[in-house]
Amino acid sequence: MDTVLDAAVKTFIQVTEIWVPEGDRLVLATGNYGELSAFEEATRAMSFGKGEGLPGKAWAEERPVVLKGFDGSYFKRIEAAAEAGLTSAVAIPVFNDAKLKAVLVVLCGDDENRTGAIEVWHEADGFLMLDDGYYGAARHFEWVSQHTHFPRGQGLPGGVWSANTPMLFRDLGSGYRFIRADSAGKAGLTTGLGLPIPVPQDKTFVLTLLSARGTPIARRFEIWDSRPVKVGREVAAVRTDGICEREGPLWTDDNEEPPRRVHINQGNIGKVLATGLPLIVTGKPGLTEGYDTLVALPIYDAGEIAHIVAWYV
């Protein structure tokens, strides 16, 4: 089984970048570009002011931003992206109250076989409405999503909104809690990660990552809880949920064994606790549960990291 899993995997997301503020600019902290070395080279020379390019737009507008086409847009690396086969991107700002900590940018290509979804939902008139999303080849699922809205507590976006915590849904095609199960099953979508995106101005945004078996967003997902109500007074995090292609379920029953716990500066999750910043680790399988790449994203609440979500490809 492992040999099948460890074969080269065609992923939904091709590039992941972390941009951090340095003075009045956003500069590249780190990125995973795979084999797209020319695009990486074009990126390393760049920085963005507030409102400039995709990272700068997420900073200025204080919200996650989906860009489904680069031609004629404010995107600054159009030529390099075209040569790399990249066609769309999503920028996810990380705010601690009003302070921008970083912007996580993911870039995707478009072809007939690449299926998945990265969605941004926003609250309007008491419902979560689709702000925008990128779906690859899942055209019918995209249409269904554009015509779906969620009250608080319903479906994956509504559940995240109600709980104000990340949530992981499995078996999207057959899960009764997943409102779009029928079209998700037809699109081959299997696993959904939903997370709140806190922004200034008290607006509500939820990000969902929906992964398909053939072109996964990730092959392992983890949710870590670092709220004092969960970990006590020390700076730490416990893994409350997760799923892995190799290991299966990653959660533990509270009545059986204690959940996995990490402390500040302990491993990758501990590093996020220490720095307060998103993290990308690539090319070091010994540090990334045997996978090639880890992306870890902190979620703030009331001035502290409340949760960390991590995905591995």
mmCIF file of C-alpha atoms in Angstrom:
data_model
loop_
_atom_site.group_PDB
_atom_site.id
_atom_site.type_symbol
_atom_site.label_atom_id
_atom_site.label_comp_id
_atom_site.label_asym_id
_atom_site.label_seq_id
_atom_site.Cartn_x
_atom_site.Cartn_y
_atom_site.Cartn_z
ATOM 1 C CA MET A 1 0.000 0.000 0.000
ATOM 2 C CA ASP A 2 2.776 2.446 0.907
ATOM 3 C CA THR A 3 4.376 2.109 -2.511
ATOM 4 C CA VAL A 4 1.172 3.333 -4.124
ATOM 5 C CA LEU A 5 0.871 6.246 -1.718
ATOM 6 C CA ASP A 6 4.508 7.177 -2.116
ATOM 7 C CA ALA A 7 4.372 7.347 -5.901
ATOM 8 C CA ALA A 8 4.562 10.821 -7.432
ATOM 9 C CA VAL A 9 1.316 12.607 -6.635
ATOM 10 C CA LYS A 10 -0.208 15.280 -8.838
ATOM 11 C CA THR A 11 -1.372 17.845 -6.293
ATOM 12 C CA PHE A 12 -4.127 20.433 -6.592
ATOM 13 C CA ILE A 13 -1.940 23.232 -5.180
ATOM 14 C CA GLN A 14 1.365 23.685 -7.022
ATOM 15 C CA VAL A 15 2.988 26.611 -5.194
ATOM 16 C CA THR A 16 2.688 27.807 -1.589
ATOM 17 C CA GLU A 17 4.278 31.038 -0.349
ATOM 18 C CA ILE A 18 4.497 32.978 2.912
ATOM 19 C CA TRP A 19 4.838 36.769 2.736
ATOM 20 C CA VAL A 20 5.602 38.777 5.887
ATOM 21 C CA PRO A 21 5.544 42.533 6.553
ATOM 22 C CA GLU A 22 8.893 44.267 6.663
ATOM 23 C CA GLY A 23 8.346 47.965 7.151
ATOM 24 C CA ASP A 24 5.729 49.015 4.616
ATOM 25 C CA ARG A 25 6.379 46.063 2.270
ATOM 26 C CA LEU A 26 5.580 42.383 2.156
ATOM 27 C CA VAL A 27 8.663 40.243 1.544
ATOM 28 C CA LEU A 28 8.976 36.542 0.826
ATOM 29 C CA ALA A 29 9.713 34.539 3.978
ATOM 30 C CA THR A 30 9.638 31.105 2.383
ATOM 31 C CA GLY A 31 7.924 29.139 -0.346
ATOM 32 C CA ASN A 32 7.507 25.715 -1.882
ATOM 33 C CA TYR A 33 7.742 25.850 -5.685
ATOM 34 C CA GLY A 34 8.320 22.215 -6.537
ATOM 35 C CA GLU A 35 9.956 22.053 -9.954
ATOM 36 C CA LEU A 36 8.885 25.580 -10.965
ATOM 37 C CA SER A 37 12.333 27.082 -10.452
ATOM 38 C CA ALA A 38 11.889 29.905 -12.992
ATOM 39 C CA PHE A 39 8.738 31.105 -11.222
ATOM 40 C CA GLU A 40 10.584 30.898 -7.906
ATOM 41 C CA GLU A 41 13.420 32.974 -9.342
ATOM 42 C CA ALA A 42 10.963 35.611 -10.592
ATOM 43 C CA THR A 43 9.325 35.707 -7.171
ATOM 44 C CA ARG A 44 12.455 36.141 -5.065
ATOM 45 C CA ALA A 45 13.138 39.559 -6.551
ATOM 46 C CA MET A 46 9.709 40.879 -5.582
ATOM 47 C CA SER A 47 8.086 42.661 -2.681
ATOM 48 C CA PHE A 48 4.621 44.152 -2.359
ATOM 49 C CA GLY A 49 3.308 47.360 -0.861
ATOM 50 C CA LYS A 50 -0.125 47.570 0.708
ATOM 51 C CA GLY A 51 -2.632 47.075 -2.095
ATOM 52 C CA GLU A 52 0.034 45.868 -4.555
ATOM 53 C CA GLY A 53 -0.280 42.489 -6.232
ATOM 54 C CA LEU A 54 -2.218 39.629 -4.692
ATOM 55 C CA PRO A 55 -0.508 39.576 -1.255
ATOM 56 C CA GLY A 56 -0.798 43.353 -0.995
ATOM 57 C CA LYS A 57 -4.485 43.234 -1.920
ATOM 58 C CA ALA A 58 -5.252 40.751 0.870
ATOM 59 C CA TRP A 59 -3.371 43.062 3.242
ATOM 60 C CA ALA A 60 -5.148 46.238 2.119
ATOM 61 C CA GLU A 61 -8.628 44.718 1.922
ATOM 62 C CA GLU A 62 -8.138 42.748 5.171
ATOM 63 C CA ARG A 63 -9.723 39.613 3.754
ATOM 64 C CA PRO A 64 -8.882 36.414 1.839
ATOM 65 C CA VAL A 65 -8.785 37.008 -1.921
ATOM 66 C CA VAL A 66 -9.362 34.562 -4.791
ATOM 67 C CA LEU A 67 -7.927 35.374 -8.214
ATOM 68 C CA LYS A 68 -9.091 32.922 -10.889
ATOM 69 C CA GLY A 69 -7.322 34.509 -13.850
ATOM 70 C CA PHE A 70 -4.123 36.522 -14.113
ATOM 71 C CA ASP A 71 -4.352 38.118 -17.575
ATOM 72 C CA GLY A 72 -5.180 41.796 -17.307
ATOM 73 C CA SER A 73 -5.337 41.608 -13.502
ATOM 74 C CA TYR A 74 -3.361 43.258 -10.703
ATOM 75 C CA PHE A 75 -1.216 40.092 -10.414
ATOM 76 C CA LYS A 76 2.457 41.104 -10.712
ATOM 77 C CA ARG A 77 3.990 37.872 -12.054
ATOM 78 C CA ILE A 78 1.694 37.223 -15.015
ATOM 79 C CA GLU A 79 4.374 36.247 -17.532
ATOM 80 C CA ALA A 80 6.271 33.968 -15.136
ATOM 81 C CA ALA A 81 3.014 32.348 -14.008
ATOM 82 C CA ALA A 82 1.939 31.683 -17.607
ATOM 83 C CA GLU A 83 5.275 30.010 -18.367
ATOM 84 C CA ALA A 84 4.862 27.861 -15.231
ATOM 85 C CA GLY A 85 1.301 26.873 -16.128
ATOM 86 C CA LEU A 86 -0.169 28.640 -13.092
ATOM 87 C CA THR A 87 -3.592 30.152 -13.669
ATOM 88 C CA SER A 88 -5.153 31.024 -10.315
ATOM 89 C CA ALA A 89 -4.265 31.891 -6.739
ATOM 90 C CA VAL A 90 -5.726 32.460 -3.287
ATOM 91 C CA ALA A 91 -4.234 34.829 -0.696
ATOM 92 C CA ILE A 92 -5.037 34.166 2.967
ATOM 93 C CA PRO A 93 -4.067 36.913 5.433
ATOM 94 C CA VAL A 94 -3.087 36.005 9.000
ATOM 95 C CA PHE A 95 -4.213 38.755 11.378
ATOM 96 C CA ASN A 96 -3.703 39.027 15.115
ATOM 97 C CA ASP A 97 -6.484 41.496 15.892
ATOM 98 C CA ALA A 98 -5.614 44.459 13.610
ATOM 99 C CA LYS A 99 -1.959 43.482 13.069
ATOM 100 C CA LEU A 100 -1.002 41.587 9.910
ATOM 101 C CA LYS A 101 1.383 38.745 10.728
ATOM 102 C CA ALA A 102 1.695 37.180 7.252
ATOM 103 C CA VAL A 103 -0.071 36.364 3.997
ATOM 104 C CA LEU A 104 -0.214 32.748 2.826
ATOM 105 C CA VAL A 105 -0.554 32.487 -0.977
ATOM 106 C CA VAL A 106 -1.377 29.259 -2.823
ATOM 107 C CA LEU A 107 -1.196 29.006 -6.621
ATOM 108 C CA CYS A 108 -2.820 26.390 -8.839
ATOM 109 C CA GLY A 109 -2.771 25.324 -12.472
ATOM 110 C CA ASP A 110 -5.776 24.492 -14.596
ATOM 111 C CA ASP A 111 -6.205 21.263 -16.532
ATOM 112 C CA GLU A 112 -8.901 18.700 -17.219
ATOM 113 C CA ASN A 113 -7.778 16.345 -14.452
ATOM 114 C CA ARG A 114 -7.017 18.690 -11.567
ATOM 115 C CA THR A 115 -9.983 18.560 -9.202
ATOM 116 C CA GLY A 116 -10.467 20.091 -5.768
ATOM 117 C CA ALA A 117 -11.754 23.287 -4.231
ATOM 118 C CA ILE A 118 -10.443 26.287 -2.326
ATOM 119 C CA GLU A 119 -13.409 28.378 -1.256
ATOM 120 C CA VAL A 120 -13.872 31.673 0.584
ATOM 121 C CA TRP A 121 -17.237 32.211 2.281
ATOM 122 C CA HIS A 122 -18.419 35.495 3.803
ATOM 123 C CA GLU A 123 -21.370 36.376 5.998
ATOM 124 C CA ALA A 124 -24.172 38.476 4.500
ATOM 125 C CA ASP A 125 -27.698 38.911 5.872
ATOM 126 C CA GLY A 126 -27.342 36.054 8.329
ATOM 127 C CA PHE A 127 -25.995 33.488 5.848
ATOM 128 C CA LEU A 128 -22.589 32.422 4.587
ATOM 129 C CA MET A 129 -22.428 33.131 0.860
ATOM 130 C CA LEU A 130 -19.672 32.054 -1.542
ATOM 131 C CA ASP A 131 -17.307 34.981 -1.960
ATOM 132 C CA ASP A 132 -15.338 33.096 -4.603
ATOM 133 C CA GLY A 133 -13.504 29.848 -5.095
ATOM 134 C CA TYR A 134 -11.237 27.870 -7.375
ATOM 135 C CA TYR A 135 -12.432 24.374 -8.340
ATOM 136 C CA GLY A 136 -10.204 23.150 -11.152
ATOM 137 C CA ALA A 137 -12.173 20.684 -13.261
ATOM 138 C CA ALA A 138 -15.057 20.379 -10.754
ATOM 139 C CA ARG A 139 -17.335 22.641 -12.812
ATOM 140 C CA HIS A 140 -20.674 21.252 -11.660
ATOM 141 C CA PHE A 141 -19.611 21.386 -8.011
ATOM 142 C CA GLU A 142 -18.579 25.011 -8.580
ATOM 143 C CA TRP A 143 -22.050 25.802 -9.966
ATOM 144 C CA VAL A 144 -23.737 24.101 -6.992
ATOM 145 C CA SER A 145 -21.515 26.038 -4.567
ATOM 146 C CA GLN A 146 -22.353 29.357 -6.211
ATOM 147 C CA HIS A 147 -26.028 28.638 -5.598
ATOM 148 C CA THR A 148 -25.699 27.410 -1.993
ATOM 149 C CA HIS A 149 -25.773 29.474 1.191
ATOM 150 C CA PHE A 150 -25.323 28.273 4.738
ATOM 151 C CA PRO A 151 -27.062 29.320 7.934
ATOM 152 C CA ARG A 152 -24.999 29.240 11.100
ATOM 153 C CA GLY A 153 -24.240 25.644 12.086
ATOM 154 C CA GLN A 154 -25.130 24.003 8.756
ATOM 155 C CA GLY A 155 -22.620 22.212 6.523
ATOM 156 C CA LEU A 156 -18.867 22.644 6.795
ATOM 157 C CA PRO A 157 -18.761 26.461 6.360
ATOM 158 C CA GLY A 158 -21.715 26.983 8.714
ATOM 159 C CA GLY A 159 -20.246 24.596 11.285
ATOM 160 C CA VAL A 160 -16.965 26.522 11.327
ATOM 161 C CA TRP A 161 -18.867 29.795 11.628
ATOM 162 C CA SER A 162 -20.936 28.540 14.552
ATOM 163 C CA ALA A 163 -18.053 26.948 16.492
ATOM 164 C CA ASN A 164 -15.414 29.542 15.476
ATOM 165 C CA THR A 165 -12.992 26.624 15.231
ATOM 166 C CA PRO A 166 -11.467 24.615 12.377
ATOM 167 C CA MET A 167 -13.406 21.489 11.375
ATOM 168 C CA LEU A 168 -12.547 18.388 9.363
ATOM 169 C CA PHE A 169 -15.162 16.518 7.322
ATOM 170 C CA ARG A 170 -14.526 13.047 5.912
ATOM 171 C CA ASP A 171 -16.292 11.126 3.134
ATOM 172 C CA LEU A 172 -17.738 14.281 1.586
ATOM 173 C CA GLY A 173 -19.649 12.301 -1.026
ATOM 174 C CA SER A 174 -21.654 10.374 1.548
ATOM 175 C CA GLY A 175 -21.543 12.539 4.653
ATOM 176 C CA TYR A 176 -24.992 13.631 5.745
ATOM 177 C CA ARG A 177 -23.512 16.752 7.368
ATOM 178 C CA PHE A 178 -22.010 17.902 4.073
ATOM 179 C CA ILE A 179 -24.834 19.724 2.291
ATOM 180 C CA ARG A 180 -23.291 19.343 -1.173
ATOM 181 C CA ALA A 181 -22.570 15.618 -0.753
ATOM 182 C CA ASP A 182 -24.099 14.452 -4.031
ATOM 183 C CA SER A 183 -22.147 16.825 -6.264
ATOM 184 C CA ALA A 184 -19.017 16.374 -4.108
ATOM 185 C CA GLY A 185 -19.193 12.609 -4.658
ATOM 186 C CA LYS A 186 -19.534 13.056 -8.401
ATOM 187 C CA ALA A 187 -16.511 15.388 -8.403
ATOM 188 C CA GLY A 188 -14.423 12.862 -6.423
ATOM 189 C CA LEU A 189 -14.024 15.123 -3.390
ATOM 190 C CA THR A 190 -13.228 13.150 -0.233
ATOM 191 C CA THR A 191 -11.998 15.352 2.626
ATOM 192 C CA GLY A 192 -12.878 18.896 3.673
ATOM 193 C CA LEU A 193 -11.009 21.229 6.022
ATOM 194 C CA GLY A 194 -12.815 24.392 7.080
ATOM 195 C CA LEU A 195 -11.264 27.179 9.102
ATOM 196 C CA PRO A 196 -12.245 30.641 10.321
ATOM 197 C CA ILE A 197 -10.178 33.502 8.906
ATOM 198 C CA PRO A 198 -10.191 36.276 11.530
ATOM 199 C CA VAL A 199 -9.896 39.780 10.099
ATOM 200 C CA PRO A 200 -10.246 43.299 11.517
ATOM 201 C CA GLN A 201 -13.596 45.129 11.346
ATOM 202 C CA ASP A 202 -15.483 42.175 12.862
ATOM 203 C CA LYS A 203 -16.315 40.561 9.514
ATOM 204 C CA THR A 204 -16.854 36.815 9.097
ATOM 205 C CA PHE A 205 -14.828 34.778 6.580
ATOM 206 C CA VAL A 206 -14.474 30.996 6.357
ATOM 207 C CA LEU A 207 -11.959 29.188 4.150
ATOM 208 C CA THR A 208 -12.625 25.639 2.980
ATOM 209 C CA LEU A 209 -10.094 23.277 1.398
ATOM 210 C CA LEU A 210 -11.805 20.326 -0.311
ATOM 211 C CA SER A 211 -9.445 17.557 -1.376
ATOM 212 C CA ALA A 212 -9.963 14.924 -4.103
ATOM 213 C CA ARG A 213 -8.248 11.545 -4.183
ATOM 214 C CA GLY A 214 -6.654 11.942 -7.620
ATOM 215 C CA THR A 215 -5.246 15.444 -7.159
ATOM 216 C CA PRO A 216 -5.214 15.986 -3.395
ATOM 217 C CA ILE A 217 -4.809 19.318 -1.678
ATOM 218 C CA ALA A 218 -3.206 17.229 1.057
ATOM 219 C CA ARG A 219 -2.737 13.607 2.070
ATOM 220 C CA ARG A 220 -2.704 14.366 5.778
ATOM 221 C CA PHE A 221 -4.666 17.018 7.706
ATOM 222 C CA GLU A 222 -4.261 18.005 11.361
ATOM 223 C CA ILE A 223 -6.102 20.401 13.689
ATOM 224 C CA TRP A 224 -4.320 21.608 16.836
ATOM 225 C CA ASP A 225 -5.983 23.475 19.711
ATOM 226 C CA SER A 226 -3.863 25.878 21.766
ATOM 227 C CA ARG A 227 -6.596 27.659 23.727
ATOM 228 C CA PRO A 228 -6.081 27.838 27.511
ATOM 229 C CA VAL A 229 -9.392 26.032 28.014
ATOM 230 C CA LYS A 230 -7.757 23.058 26.261
ATOM 231 C CA VAL A 231 -4.077 23.236 27.280
ATOM 232 C CA GLY A 232 -4.070 25.170 30.559
ATOM 233 C CA ARG A 233 -1.715 28.041 31.305
ATOM 234 C CA GLU A 234 1.352 26.895 29.401
ATOM 235 C CA VAL A 235 1.981 27.673 25.733
ATOM 236 C CA ALA A 236 1.181 24.353 24.095
ATOM 237 C CA ALA A 237 -1.152 22.696 21.597
ATOM 238 C CA VAL A 238 -3.004 19.390 21.492
ATOM 239 C CA ARG A 239 -4.029 17.602 18.331
ATOM 240 C CA THR A 240 -7.811 17.372 18.395
ATOM 241 C CA ASP A 241 -8.488 15.952 14.942
ATOM 242 C CA GLY A 242 -6.771 14.719 11.820
ATOM 243 C CA ILE A 243 -6.707 12.161 9.057
ATOM 244 C CA CYS A 244 -3.819 10.616 7.149
ATOM 245 C CA GLU A 245 -3.650 8.399 4.056
ATOM 246 C CA ARG A 246 -1.073 6.195 5.757
ATOM 247 C CA GLU A 247 -2.115 6.227 9.409
ATOM 248 C CA GLY A 248 -5.875 6.718 9.110
ATOM 249 C CA PRO A 249 -7.658 8.669 11.889
ATOM 250 C CA LEU A 250 -5.382 10.907 13.966
ATOM 251 C CA TRP A 251 -7.768 11.882 16.735
ATOM 252 C CA THR A 252 -7.880 10.177 20.130
ATOM 253 C CA ASP A 253 -10.815 9.353 22.351
ATOM 254 C CA ASP A 254 -10.622 11.415 25.542
ATOM 255 C CA ASN A 255 -11.565 8.326 27.519
ATOM 256 C CA GLU A 256 -8.687 6.275 26.170
ATOM 257 C CA GLU A 257 -5.253 7.727 25.482
ATOM 258 C CA PRO A 258 -4.347 11.407 25.950
ATOM 259 C CA PRO A 259 -4.148 13.460 22.738
ATOM 260 C CA ARG A 260 -0.808 14.329 21.182
ATOM 261 C CA ARG A 261 0.596 17.441 22.874
ATOM 262 C CA VAL A 262 3.442 19.733 21.805
ATOM 263 C CA HIS A 263 5.109 22.586 23.634
ATOM 264 C CA ILE A 264 6.571 25.837 22.375
ATOM 265 C CA ASN A 265 9.514 25.252 19.986
ATOM 266 C CA GLN A 266 8.807 21.497 19.931
ATOM 267 C CA GLY A 267 8.697 20.342 16.323
ATOM 268 C CA ASN A 268 6.926 22.194 13.544
ATOM 269 C CA ILE A 269 3.735 22.983 15.470
ATOM 270 C CA GLY A 270 5.821 24.209 18.403
ATOM 271 C CA LYS A 271 7.715 26.491 16.035
ATOM 272 C CA VAL A 272 4.443 28.090 14.902
ATOM 273 C CA LEU A 273 3.546 28.598 18.577
ATOM 274 C CA ALA A 274 6.916 30.283 19.117
ATOM 275 C CA THR A 275 6.959 32.555 16.067
ATOM 276 C CA GLY A 276 3.249 33.178 15.588
ATOM 277 C CA LEU A 277 3.784 32.772 11.850
ATOM 278 C CA PRO A 278 2.718 30.246 9.201
ATOM 279 C CA LEU A 279 5.318 27.619 8.331
ATOM 280 C CA ILE A 280 6.325 25.686 5.225
ATOM 281 C CA VAL A 281 8.729 22.764 5.560
ATOM 282 C CA THR A 282 9.724 20.891 2.426
ATOM 283 C CA GLY A 283 12.246 18.284 1.344
ATOM 284 C CA LYS A 284 12.700 16.889 4.866
ATOM 285 C CA PRO A 285 10.395 13.848 5.160
ATOM 286 C CA GLY A 286 11.824 13.005 8.576
ATOM 287 C CA LEU A 287 10.363 16.267 9.869
ATOM 288 C CA THR A 288 7.084 16.096 7.943
ATOM 289 C CA GLU A 289 5.591 12.733 8.920
ATOM 290 C CA GLY A 290 7.160 11.080 5.865
ATOM 291 C CA TYR A 291 5.559 13.447 3.363
ATOM 292 C CA ASP A 292 7.418 15.943 1.187
ATOM 293 C CA THR A 293 5.818 19.179 2.375
ATOM 294 C CA LEU A 294 4.089 20.577 5.460
ATOM 295 C CA VAL A 295 2.073 23.803 5.577
ATOM 296 C CA ALA A 296 0.989 25.020 9.036
ATOM 297 C CA LEU A 297 -1.291 28.009 9.541
ATOM 298 C CA PRO A 298 -2.019 29.715 12.888
ATOM 299 C CA ILE A 299 -5.499 31.084 13.626
ATOM 300 C CA TYR A 300 -5.682 33.894 16.154
ATOM 301 C CA ASP A 301 -8.418 34.797 18.615
ATOM 302 C CA ALA A 302 -8.368 37.517 21.279
ATOM 303 C CA GLY A 303 -4.685 38.274 20.711
ATOM 304 C CA GLU A 304 -3.394 34.699 20.985
ATOM 305 C CA ILE A 305 -3.037 31.667 18.729
ATOM 306 C CA ALA A 306 -6.219 29.656 19.249
ATOM 307 C CA HIS A 307 -5.669 26.911 16.662
ATOM 308 C CA ILE A 308 -3.106 25.678 14.165
ATOM 309 C CA VAL A 309 -4.147 23.761 11.067
ATOM 310 C CA ALA A 310 -1.575 21.737 9.175
ATOM 311 C CA TRP A 311 -1.665 19.875 5.883
ATOM 312 C CA TYR A 312 0.919 17.573 4.332
ATOM 313 C CA VAL A 313 1.474 16.622 0.695
#
